[in-house]
XYZ file of C-alpha atoms in Angstrom:
727
model
C 14.140 18.290 -32.284
C 10.494 17.326 -32.833
C 9.985 20.201 -35.289
C 13.117 19.161 -37.181
C 11.875 15.574 -37.497
C 8.470 16.750 -38.753
C 10.149 19.019 -41.335
C 12.298 16.138 -42.586
C 9.203 13.961 -42.980
C 7.395 16.674 -44.941
C 10.386 17.131 -47.239
C 10.943 13.416 -47.815
C 7.243 12.819 -48.634
C 6.923 15.925 -50.786
C 4.121 17.351 -48.683
C 3.008 20.841 -49.652
C 0.611 23.141 -47.792
C -2.101 22.671 -46.756
C -1.286 18.934 -46.719
C 1.590 19.118 -44.237
C 1.978 18.017 -40.648
C 0.671 20.668 -38.263
C 3.216 21.513 -35.570
C 0.928 23.186 -33.035
C -1.091 21.362 -30.371
C -4.595 20.512 -31.615
C -7.341 22.414 -29.763
C -10.239 20.242 -30.894
C -11.085 16.581 -30.742
C -10.927 14.623 -34.046
C -14.184 13.040 -35.125
C -14.436 10.411 -37.827
C -16.356 11.694 -40.840
C -19.075 9.267 -41.893
C -20.181 9.414 -45.532
C -23.840 10.180 -46.091
C -26.265 7.428 -47.086
C -26.940 8.978 -50.526
C -23.253 9.208 -51.378
C -22.535 5.710 -50.146
C -25.193 4.236 -52.416
C -23.648 5.683 -55.557
C -20.012 4.871 -54.796
C -18.165 1.617 -54.709
C -16.492 0.134 -51.634
C -13.110 0.980 -53.137
C -14.113 4.632 -53.540
C -15.238 4.830 -49.918
C -11.873 3.704 -48.601
C -9.845 6.037 -50.812
C -8.772 9.572 -50.054
C -7.755 11.220 -46.804
C -9.767 10.782 -43.599
C -11.828 13.888 -42.934
C -12.182 15.404 -39.494
C -14.708 17.866 -38.203
C -14.172 20.181 -35.288
C -15.950 19.199 -32.092
C -17.293 22.384 -30.554
C -18.255 20.722 -27.278
C -15.608 21.453 -24.657
C -14.693 18.233 -22.869
C -12.157 17.713 -20.073
C -8.909 16.002 -21.002
C -9.045 12.266 -20.508
C -6.840 10.906 -17.744
C -3.908 8.863 -18.984
C -4.232 6.332 -16.149
C -6.584 3.384 -16.685
C -8.357 2.267 -13.525
C -10.760 -0.634 -12.900
C -13.662 1.839 -13.061
C -12.528 3.405 -16.330
C -15.236 3.200 -19.007
C -13.232 4.646 -21.919
C -12.345 1.144 -23.012
C -16.045 0.362 -23.343
C -17.057 3.598 -25.106
C -14.564 3.865 -27.956
C -16.061 5.944 -30.733
C -14.779 3.601 -33.457
C -17.190 0.867 -32.330
C -20.888 1.450 -32.701
C -23.635 -0.663 -31.174
C -24.642 -2.309 -34.464
C -21.131 -3.585 -35.120
C -20.795 -4.889 -31.571
C -24.192 -6.602 -31.753
C -23.068 -8.397 -34.903
C -19.751 -9.318 -33.286
C -21.285 -10.880 -30.168
C -23.634 -12.951 -32.333
C -20.628 -14.283 -34.233
C -18.566 -14.783 -31.034
C -20.998 -15.464 -28.177
C -18.168 -16.689 -25.921
C -16.075 -13.529 -26.264
C -16.496 -12.034 -22.786
C -14.818 -8.686 -23.510
C -17.105 -8.012 -26.482
C -20.194 -8.565 -24.326
C -18.880 -6.256 -21.591
C -17.947 -3.630 -24.136
C -21.418 -3.749 -25.687
C -23.079 -3.511 -22.249
C -21.173 -0.369 -21.321
C -21.756 1.052 -24.766
C -25.485 0.835 -24.051
C -24.982 2.171 -20.519
C -23.113 5.273 -21.699
C -25.118 6.080 -24.816
C -26.543 9.565 -25.107
C -30.010 8.474 -26.223
C -32.710 7.660 -23.677
C -32.867 8.124 -19.921
C -30.303 6.708 -17.506
C -32.853 4.115 -16.376
C -33.381 2.917 -19.944
C -29.620 2.753 -20.534
C -29.195 0.700 -17.377
C -31.926 -1.710 -18.461
C -30.318 -2.088 -21.884
C -26.914 -2.823 -20.313
C -28.425 -5.407 -17.967
C -30.214 -7.000 -20.899
C -26.920 -7.379 -22.762
C -25.189 -8.929 -19.744
C -28.136 -11.294 -19.216
C -27.753 -12.456 -22.824
C -24.033 -12.857 -22.229
C -24.684 -15.078 -19.201
C -26.831 -17.408 -21.302
C -23.647 -18.540 -23.065
C -21.176 -17.844 -20.235
C -22.901 -18.850 -17.014
C -19.624 -19.749 -15.297
C -17.764 -16.551 -16.159
C -17.069 -14.561 -12.991
C -16.203 -11.319 -14.797
C -19.610 -11.038 -16.472
C -21.352 -11.910 -13.211
C -19.455 -9.182 -11.332
C -20.451 -6.526 -13.856
C -24.035 -7.781 -13.870
C -24.350 -7.771 -10.073
C -22.913 -4.268 -9.718
C -25.330 -2.878 -12.288
C -28.263 -4.930 -10.993
C -27.724 -3.546 -7.467
C -28.687 -0.106 -8.855
C -31.998 -1.462 -10.111
C -33.208 -4.321 -7.913
C -34.470 -4.380 -4.335
C -32.343 -5.729 -1.487
C -34.042 -9.135 -1.655
C -33.693 -9.299 -5.435
C -29.990 -8.438 -5.260
C -29.405 -11.121 -2.612
C -31.243 -13.677 -4.725
C -29.198 -12.760 -7.777
C -25.959 -13.036 -5.748
C -27.000 -16.512 -4.632
C -27.528 -17.437 -8.275
C -24.114 -16.050 -9.186
C -22.220 -18.046 -6.530
C -24.137 -21.146 -7.589
C -23.097 -20.922 -11.240
C -19.664 -19.310 -10.765
C -18.343 -20.093 -7.263
C -15.357 -17.774 -7.467
C -13.602 -15.625 -4.845
C -14.230 -12.511 -6.933
C -17.978 -13.265 -7.080
C -18.110 -13.900 -3.347
C -16.352 -10.602 -2.707
C -18.883 -8.762 -4.897
C -21.645 -10.461 -2.883
C -19.955 -9.210 0.303
C -19.656 -5.644 -0.986
C -23.344 -5.520 -1.944
C -24.452 -6.469 1.577
C -24.944 -3.370 3.733
C -25.677 -4.743 7.221
C -23.479 -6.452 9.792
C -25.548 -9.639 9.824
C -25.521 -9.866 6.039
C -21.789 -9.268 5.726
C -20.911 -11.634 8.593
C -23.080 -14.353 7.058
C -21.349 -13.997 3.683
C -17.926 -14.014 5.398
C -18.723 -17.319 7.074
C -19.821 -18.860 3.797
C -16.727 -17.530 2.028
C -14.461 -19.147 4.613
C -16.272 -22.472 4.178
C -16.006 -22.158 0.383
C -12.251 -21.529 0.559
C -11.587 -24.370 3.000
C -13.512 -26.825 0.819
C -11.671 -25.805 -2.341
C -9.479 -28.575 -3.810
C -5.901 -28.531 -2.533
C -3.234 -28.168 -5.186
C 0.211 -26.636 -5.106
C -0.517 -24.149 -7.883
C -3.110 -22.192 -5.907
C -2.174 -23.080 -2.317
C -0.494 -19.723 -1.597
C -3.374 -17.816 -3.193
C -6.011 -19.784 -1.285
C -4.085 -19.264 1.965
C -3.938 -15.523 1.339
C -7.670 -15.384 0.576
C -8.421 -17.247 3.818
C -6.237 -14.859 5.827
C -7.824 -11.867 4.115
C -11.343 -13.093 4.788
C -10.582 -14.010 8.421
C -9.158 -10.542 9.091
C -12.078 -8.913 7.264
C -14.574 -10.752 9.462
C -12.669 -9.846 12.633
C -12.342 -6.229 11.512
C -16.075 -6.121 10.780
C -16.845 -7.163 14.358
C -14.424 -4.591 15.789
C -15.746 -1.857 13.506
C -19.318 -2.481 14.647
C -18.402 -2.561 18.362
C -18.371 -6.333 18.893
C -14.901 -6.746 20.400
C -15.603 -10.005 22.254
C -17.003 -11.526 19.096
C -13.811 -10.536 17.247
C -11.616 -12.253 19.860
C -13.813 -15.360 19.736
C -13.550 -15.510 15.931
C -9.768 -15.425 16.140
C -9.622 -18.045 18.883
C -11.880 -20.414 16.957
C -9.772 -19.950 13.824
C -6.390 -20.442 15.517
C -6.656 -22.674 18.540
C -8.740 -25.662 17.444
C -6.984 -28.853 16.372
C -9.439 -30.259 13.838
C -9.200 -29.776 10.079
C -12.286 -27.558 9.976
C -10.484 -24.474 11.322
C -8.856 -21.808 9.209
C -5.318 -22.101 10.588
C -4.897 -25.632 9.222
C -5.362 -24.321 5.680
C -2.842 -21.468 5.923
C 0.782 -21.448 4.845
C 3.317 -21.041 7.651
C 3.929 -17.407 6.716
C 0.214 -16.613 6.801
C -0.173 -18.467 10.104
C 2.468 -16.192 11.585
C 0.604 -13.128 10.361
C -2.691 -14.458 11.727
C -1.158 -15.103 15.164
C 0.515 -11.692 15.226
C -2.821 -10.101 14.316
C -4.489 -11.970 17.184
C -1.851 -10.759 19.661
C -2.242 -7.224 18.305
C -6.003 -7.505 18.862
C -5.775 -8.599 22.499
C -3.143 -5.934 23.187
C -4.524 -2.921 21.308
C -8.155 -3.858 20.616
C -7.757 -3.661 16.847
C -6.191 -5.501 13.930
C -2.848 -4.254 12.521
C -3.215 -1.139 10.389
C -0.049 -2.100 8.482
C -2.119 -4.423 6.282
C -4.539 -1.776 5.050
C -4.862 1.528 3.270
C -5.002 4.219 5.996
C -7.314 6.260 3.764
C -10.079 3.650 4.150
C -11.356 2.884 7.665
C -14.035 0.455 6.469
C -13.280 -3.291 6.544
C -11.494 -3.950 3.259
C -9.007 -6.103 1.372
C -5.411 -6.541 2.495
C -3.192 -4.066 0.676
C 0.214 -5.131 2.011
C 1.100 -8.593 3.316
C 4.315 -8.081 5.275
C 5.487 -9.093 8.768
C 5.414 -6.331 11.364
C 6.519 -5.521 14.893
C 3.755 -5.047 17.452
C 3.891 -1.320 18.358
C 4.915 -1.598 22.004
C 7.026 1.420 22.985
C 7.506 0.787 26.703
C 6.698 -1.882 29.281
C 3.504 -0.065 30.329
C 2.086 -0.618 26.823
C 1.852 -4.375 27.492
C -1.742 -4.906 28.653
C -1.793 -8.704 29.015
C 0.069 -10.523 31.765
C 3.626 -10.976 30.372
C 3.816 -14.679 31.166
C 0.439 -15.260 29.535
C 1.564 -13.298 26.485
C 4.786 -15.296 26.186
C 2.713 -18.478 26.411
C 0.614 -17.209 23.478
C 3.821 -16.705 21.475
C 4.869 -20.266 22.317
C 1.475 -21.557 21.147
C 1.866 -19.603 17.934
C 5.337 -21.043 17.256
C 4.100 -24.582 17.910
C 1.141 -24.002 15.582
C 3.446 -22.800 12.813
C 5.822 -25.770 13.180
C 3.379 -28.585 13.917
C 4.989 -31.378 11.931
C 8.603 -30.922 13.022
C 9.454 -28.090 15.421
C 13.175 -28.581 14.755
C 12.859 -28.051 11.020
C 15.158 -25.134 10.179
C 13.020 -24.040 7.239
C 9.940 -23.705 9.453
C 11.920 -21.717 12.003
C 12.906 -19.288 9.246
C 9.219 -18.775 8.408
C 8.519 -18.218 12.117
C 11.060 -15.397 12.426
C 8.336 -12.679 12.602
C 6.996 -14.345 15.761
C 10.475 -14.662 17.259
C 11.293 -11.010 16.538
C 8.175 -9.861 18.385
C 8.974 -12.249 21.204
C 12.458 -10.710 21.476
C 10.911 -7.231 21.524
C 8.600 -8.246 24.368
C 11.476 -9.730 26.393
C 13.445 -6.541 25.770
C 10.623 -4.308 27.035
C 10.295 -6.483 30.138
C 14.082 -6.125 30.660
C 14.589 -9.872 30.483
C 17.904 -9.353 28.743
C 19.392 -12.822 29.092
C 16.307 -14.573 27.711
C 16.180 -12.219 24.723
C 19.918 -12.638 24.020
C 19.615 -16.419 24.138
C 16.751 -16.374 21.617
C 18.820 -14.202 19.268
C 21.879 -16.445 19.532
C 19.918 -19.638 18.924
C 18.217 -18.139 15.858
C 21.496 -16.787 14.450
C 22.861 -20.334 14.397
C 20.138 -21.140 11.862
C 20.019 -17.733 10.100
C 23.571 -16.343 10.451
C 23.093 -13.553 7.877
C 19.718 -12.220 9.078
C 20.532 -8.550 9.646
C 17.348 -7.890 11.619
C 18.344 -10.547 14.159
C 21.893 -9.191 14.287
C 20.567 -5.687 14.898
C 18.294 -6.999 17.670
C 21.225 -8.789 19.368
C 23.457 -5.713 19.075
C 20.682 -3.518 20.488
C 20.390 -5.827 23.494
C 24.132 -5.626 24.078
C 24.071 -1.836 23.879
C 21.156 -1.580 26.324
C 23.126 -3.672 28.814
C 26.265 -1.517 28.282
C 28.182 -4.277 26.480
C 29.533 -2.169 23.622
C 32.497 -4.421 22.874
C 30.276 -7.487 22.638
C 28.039 -5.565 20.240
C 31.055 -4.810 18.025
C 32.174 -8.427 18.241
C 28.720 -9.597 17.128
C 29.025 -7.693 13.839
C 32.676 -8.608 13.331
C 31.932 -12.287 13.949
C 29.044 -12.213 11.459
C 31.369 -10.588 8.900
C 34.161 -13.116 9.462
C 31.755 -16.022 8.988
C 30.190 -14.431 5.876
C 33.014 -12.371 4.339
C 31.348 -12.045 0.933
C 27.955 -10.882 2.219
C 27.618 -7.215 1.215
C 24.438 -6.701 3.244
C 26.109 -7.775 6.497
C 29.123 -5.576 5.716
C 26.931 -2.533 4.990
C 24.978 -2.842 8.246
C 28.227 -3.378 10.144
C 29.618 -0.131 8.674
C 26.460 1.739 9.663
C 26.870 0.442 13.204
C 30.493 1.581 13.434
C 29.497 5.054 12.182
C 26.861 5.339 14.916
C 29.487 4.302 17.462
C 31.880 7.021 16.191
C 34.310 4.392 14.884
C 34.236 5.241 11.190
C 38.063 5.132 11.097
C 37.886 1.327 11.246
C 35.878 1.128 7.997
C 38.750 1.496 5.427
C 40.694 -1.586 6.651
C 37.424 -3.531 6.870
C 36.601 -2.521 3.285
C 40.046 -3.715 2.199
C 39.393 -7.075 3.846
C 35.901 -7.264 2.344
C 37.058 -6.652 -1.238
C 39.987 -9.050 -0.803
C 37.597 -11.973 -0.335
C 36.479 -11.708 -3.972
C 39.865 -11.684 -5.759
C 43.166 -13.476 -5.888
C 46.295 -11.885 -4.434
C 46.476 -9.344 -7.269
C 43.927 -7.199 -5.436
C 46.845 -5.462 -3.705
C 47.603 -3.611 -6.949
C 44.330 -1.665 -6.715
C 42.571 0.322 -4.029
C 39.317 -1.086 -2.620
C 37.396 1.884 -4.083
C 38.705 1.072 -7.572
C 37.602 -2.526 -7.206
C 34.211 -1.404 -5.967
C 33.857 0.781 -9.057
C 34.877 -2.215 -11.174
C 32.191 -4.293 -9.428
C 29.596 -1.623 -10.195
C 30.532 -1.399 -13.880
C 31.971 2.134 -13.794
C 34.183 3.136 -16.751
C 37.756 2.251 -15.752
C 41.082 3.734 -16.965
C 42.677 2.084 -19.992
C 45.625 0.903 -17.940
C 43.333 -0.807 -15.387
C 43.839 -4.565 -15.399
C 40.963 -6.351 -13.681
C 42.075 -8.995 -11.183
C 40.742 -12.526 -11.418
C 37.957 -13.707 -9.150
C 38.540 -16.458 -6.649
C 37.475 -19.898 -7.792
C 34.514 -20.047 -5.397
C 33.064 -16.740 -6.634
C 30.923 -16.329 -9.744
C 29.288 -13.502 -11.670
C 25.881 -14.760 -10.536
C 26.902 -14.432 -6.892
C 28.174 -10.914 -7.620
C 24.892 -9.838 -9.218
C 23.031 -10.767 -6.050
C 25.321 -8.466 -4.056
C 25.178 -5.481 -6.438
C 22.404 -3.463 -4.658
C 24.260 -3.654 -1.335
C 27.592 -2.905 -3.039
C 26.027 0.336 -4.241
C 25.087 1.182 -0.663
C 28.626 0.417 0.505
C 30.153 2.537 -2.245
C 27.882 5.524 -1.457
C 28.547 5.207 2.259
C 32.308 5.077 1.778
C 32.342 8.073 -0.570
C 30.219 10.105 1.856
C 32.808 9.400 4.585
C 36.143 9.502 2.772
C 35.457 11.017 -0.654
C 34.904 14.610 -1.694
C 31.434 16.154 -1.709
C 31.263 15.894 -5.512
C 32.354 12.239 -5.487
C 29.728 11.355 -2.881
C 27.018 13.188 -4.822
C 27.980 11.417 -8.042
C 27.935 8.071 -6.198
C 24.415 8.604 -4.872
C 23.129 9.809 -8.238
C 24.635 6.786 -9.995
C 23.160 4.420 -7.399
C 19.670 5.871 -7.791
C 19.899 5.265 -11.522
C 21.157 1.690 -11.206
C 19.366 0.031 -8.274
C 15.869 -1.316 -8.933
C 14.882 -2.898 -5.588
C 12.241 -0.717 -3.945
C 13.430 -1.019 -0.342
C 17.099 -0.407 -1.170
C 16.246 2.608 -3.352
C 14.424 4.104 -0.381
C 17.446 3.456 1.878
C 19.734 5.137 -0.657
C 17.443 8.158 -0.844
C 17.420 8.542 2.936
C 21.218 8.222 3.138
C 21.525 10.762 0.321
C 19.237 13.266 2.077
C 21.107 12.835 5.364
C 24.401 13.447 3.568
C 23.170 16.592 1.774
C 21.643 17.953 4.993
C 24.986 17.443 6.722
C 26.607 19.410 3.932
C 24.113 22.256 4.514
C 25.032 22.455 8.206
C 28.753 22.757 7.486
C 28.474 25.116 4.511
C 29.454 28.780 4.391
C 26.644 29.471 1.914
C 23.774 27.786 3.740
C 21.010 29.532 1.783
C 22.146 28.098 -1.538
C 22.888 24.660 -0.085
C 19.507 24.560 1.639
C 17.767 25.361 -1.638
C 19.582 22.417 -3.228
C 18.510 20.251 -0.279
C 14.862 21.344 -0.664
C 14.975 20.653 -4.393
C 16.387 17.204 -3.676
C 13.587 16.471 -1.191
C 10.994 17.512 -3.782
C 12.690 15.363 -6.421
C 12.671 12.393 -4.053
C 8.945 12.811 -3.367
C 8.179 13.078 -7.070
C 10.322 10.202 -8.349
C 9.672 7.516 -5.728
C 6.443 5.684 -6.690
C 3.390 5.632 -4.459
C 1.267 3.178 -6.474
C 1.776 -0.477 -5.597
C -0.111 -3.612 -6.686
C -2.094 -5.415 -4.027
C -0.994 -9.010 -3.266
C -1.651 -11.574 -6.012
C -2.964 -8.935 -8.406
C -1.471 -7.118 -11.367
C -4.557 -5.039 -12.152
C -5.508 -3.503 -8.781
C -3.318 -0.898 -7.122
C -3.287 1.150 -3.942
C -1.494 4.333 -2.903
C 1.124 4.041 -0.167
C 2.626 7.275 1.217
C 4.592 5.645 4.043
C 8.053 6.445 2.661
C 7.004 9.927 1.526
C 5.789 10.757 5.033
C 9.117 9.567 6.418
C 10.966 11.921 4.051
C 8.670 14.818 4.972
C 9.227 14.188 8.701
C 12.979 14.260 8.135
C 12.677 17.498 6.172
C 10.583 19.137 8.909
C 13.242 18.228 11.460
C 15.737 20.188 9.344
C 13.792 23.468 9.241
C 12.591 25.869 11.966
C 9.178 25.182 13.494
C 7.932 28.542 12.245
C 8.199 27.194 8.677
C 6.383 23.901 9.314
C 2.906 25.145 8.359
C 3.977 26.507 4.984
C 5.990 23.383 4.196
C 3.121 21.063 5.149
C 0.638 23.102 3.117
C 2.937 22.883 0.103
C 3.298 19.127 0.440
C -0.462 18.698 0.972
C -1.160 20.555 -2.254
C 0.829 17.907 -4.147
C -0.514 14.958 -2.116
C -4.091 15.888 -1.171
C -5.111 12.287 -0.452
C -2.209 11.516 1.914
C -3.798 10.675 5.316
C -0.588 10.803 7.367
C 0.344 14.192 5.931
C -3.180 15.476 6.551
C -2.993 14.475 10.217
C 0.368 16.212 10.526
C -0.966 19.461 9.052
C -4.071 19.441 11.243
C -1.923 18.777 14.297
C 0.254 21.745 13.324
C -2.795 24.018 13.112
C -3.925 22.817 16.523
C -0.484 23.496 18.026
C -0.624 27.013 16.574
C -4.233 27.499 17.852
C -5.509 28.170 14.311
C -8.885 26.553 14.964
C -10.710 28.271 12.108
C -8.111 27.156 9.582
C -8.112 23.712 11.185
C -11.881 23.497 10.708
C -11.762 24.531 7.058
C -8.815 22.281 6.244
C -10.359 19.270 7.998
C -13.614 19.792 6.112
C -11.695 19.872 2.817
C -9.917 16.632 3.770
C -13.309 14.948 4.277
C -13.792 15.345 0.516
C -10.247 14.278 -0.404
C -10.196 11.257 1.944
C -13.898 10.480 2.453
C -13.555 7.073 4.152
C -10.925 8.011 6.758
C -12.545 7.916 10.212
C -9.876 10.028 11.929
C -10.357 12.906 9.492
C -14.106 12.917 10.147
C -13.590 12.884 13.918
C -11.185 15.830 13.733
C -13.593 17.801 11.535
C -16.500 17.110 13.918
C -14.397 17.933 16.987
C -13.361 21.272 15.443
C -17.010 22.188 14.805
C -17.937 21.164 18.347
C -15.140 23.362 19.656
C -16.526 26.312 17.665
C -20.148 25.591 18.728
C -21.351 24.900 15.188
C -24.330 22.673 15.969
C -25.929 22.789 12.519
C -22.621 21.980 10.834
C -21.989 19.106 13.264
C -25.358 17.593 12.292
C -24.454 17.958 8.616
C -21.021 16.353 9.133
C -22.557 13.381 10.923
C -25.001 12.902 8.054
C -22.143 12.876 5.539
C -20.022 10.599 7.735
C -22.703 7.922 7.984
C -22.982 7.858 4.208
C -19.310 6.852 4.002
C -18.942 4.804 7.226
C -22.447 3.478 7.974
C -21.304 0.573 10.181
C -18.867 2.510 12.403
C -19.919 1.929 16.025
C -17.773 4.711 17.490
C -19.523 7.256 15.271
C -22.949 6.093 16.383
C -21.776 6.297 19.976
C -20.363 9.777 19.403
C -23.507 11.120 17.767
C -25.614 9.805 20.636
C -23.366 11.464 23.192
C -23.333 14.666 21.163
C -27.126 14.794 21.175
C -27.147 14.122 24.912
C -24.272 16.482 25.755
C -23.944 19.100 22.986
C -20.582 20.771 22.328
C -18.448 18.373 24.332
C -16.008 17.174 21.645
C -17.448 13.836 20.670
C -14.145 12.060 20.170
C -13.424 12.425 23.891
C -16.184 9.933 24.689
C -14.851 7.129 22.507
C -13.342 5.220 25.429
C -16.722 4.548 27.085
C -17.590 0.810 26.891
C -21.026 1.100 25.298
C -22.342 -1.819 23.234
C -23.588 -1.096 19.745
C -27.039 -2.543 20.437
C -27.549 -0.100 23.321
C -26.273 2.713 21.100
C -28.817 1.962 18.383
C -31.701 1.657 20.846
C -30.945 4.919 22.653
C -30.030 6.711 19.453
C -33.389 5.921 17.881
C -35.157 7.411 20.903
C -32.984 10.533 20.835
C -33.315 11.030 17.091
C -37.098 10.821 17.283
C -37.372 13.265 20.174
C -34.400 15.602 20.146
C -33.286 15.964 16.539
C -35.498 14.492 13.849
C -33.413 16.212 11.168
C -30.403 13.970 11.820
C -30.949 10.729 9.937
C -28.670 7.953 8.758
C -28.749 4.308 7.911
C -28.634 2.314 11.187
C -25.912 -0.244 11.818
């Protein structure tokens, strides 16, 4: 088709060789032909602009430029069509144009003439000139500070950061200041000042949510910094001071109710597990960092023995948290809705402690305020099932459906429950009742599946006459239900339709639904359905190949790049759903095939931490220690700031008695995680007790100050070759 279009263009324009469009892929990079000085002097401006643009072949082989623009991408600043002279003239004409100044600075930085030191000085000089006219611009300051940190001493960089926050007191500048500090004391000091800066910022509704998020992010960063450097008591004290004081100078008073809930849940997670929730952060980066995902979570208790704190004390902490989040009016229904993450964790705790009645009462009282909250309904039903009250569990869903007959989400979750209870035969009459709530009596002329297809905008037969909606129902209300109607339609077809009809339903749903979470649910339902078809097929080899292809298509098409909160320019990579799909796939194949499958997936997702752990665990289970060592070492390059990967790599070398390699791994680790207290503790214990896998000692309660003191003595006497930046 492309060749045909090019041929038509050539014919319509009357192009004749050699002046025709070339159809093959170009193997050289086009370079603008500049006319010589002698020729330009003897020709007019009109002559210079006439004629075709000439290109010369670039004989230097350069790698293909990546199509993805990242914050560190310099291609924007080094475009060949802009030379330094033109940019210098432009910034003189427009001294307030920030992007021109930045572009000129990076043009100097990346020029081929002069040494790298001279280029850096030239770039800093440009940014310094830019700051003369734009002292309050945070973007210029950030670029200047990052480049200046490569040139100046520690004291000079700190002084320049102080100047930056004086002229441009901005969260982005403060964060750059924090990144440039490399010691605990320096970072903790900047964190404290950042919190004070945010709390003193003027209160206005436009930026209240953003300021609240920044305060939560900075509080968790400071707590994480203390935990990371072995100061657990200090971390608990920071949280208590931020949450439990009543005056206006504490952080909690400046947070939105939703962020207060997250702060309290993080505090409970800290006192229970000794760390802040990993759900907020990128698992590939173990250093204290920005929040990547701001979502409520369930504290990962699995059984009653996991609860470390006295249960009554822990419940009292939950009560304090709820009171803190509903200070003005505890009976306000809106505030209770925002506090649902706290209540859900409270219900989970009561459930683990087998306090069934208390948990059921909490669920019932909350459902009076939030009758269509499916998470609460699922929690109540789970409590009924654990106390062998199956009929009451069924009644809970049926009652919710009767009170909200037009809620597609409630109906979908109710159907899923009946399928799990082996009562799928009750779904068709329920579907009939569900569809009937949208139309007048004429719905009896059509089957519920036909009306569902009509809802979902499928092509209908010519003789189909659409029934009229009930007066209380509108198109707008229908549009809100569409994603869940797709789930209902797919579920019904997988139960009562043919295999082809169910497949077509899932394919259509994946092309129509846009909501991320629902798309993931549809994919999982689709994979479960296809796997069930494999089990019951006479030609399992062919069906399994189709299933494997579908899994690969799911992993390729579902996005992994997500924006961080309150940002449209910064992204992070989240493999959580992909790892869930891979786990499901591994459960469908024999264990003997797990290694090959994991290796194949790792080759397509080399920076996936969860997948890397799974592969290394597989090698360990198969006693392939040599392969485990090599693979773990490779992962230290793919995921260089993941602490767990480093510990596995070091443990494998310790197991194989590779002392020299262990020393080398520790040196590399401290370059990436210089403030990690557990690593400093491990290296000290390794030097004291060689070849006892260092990660086994991590539970010893050794303070970081004692670690540093003893480590310095050991390094000077036992192994002077092992050096790293101290904490």
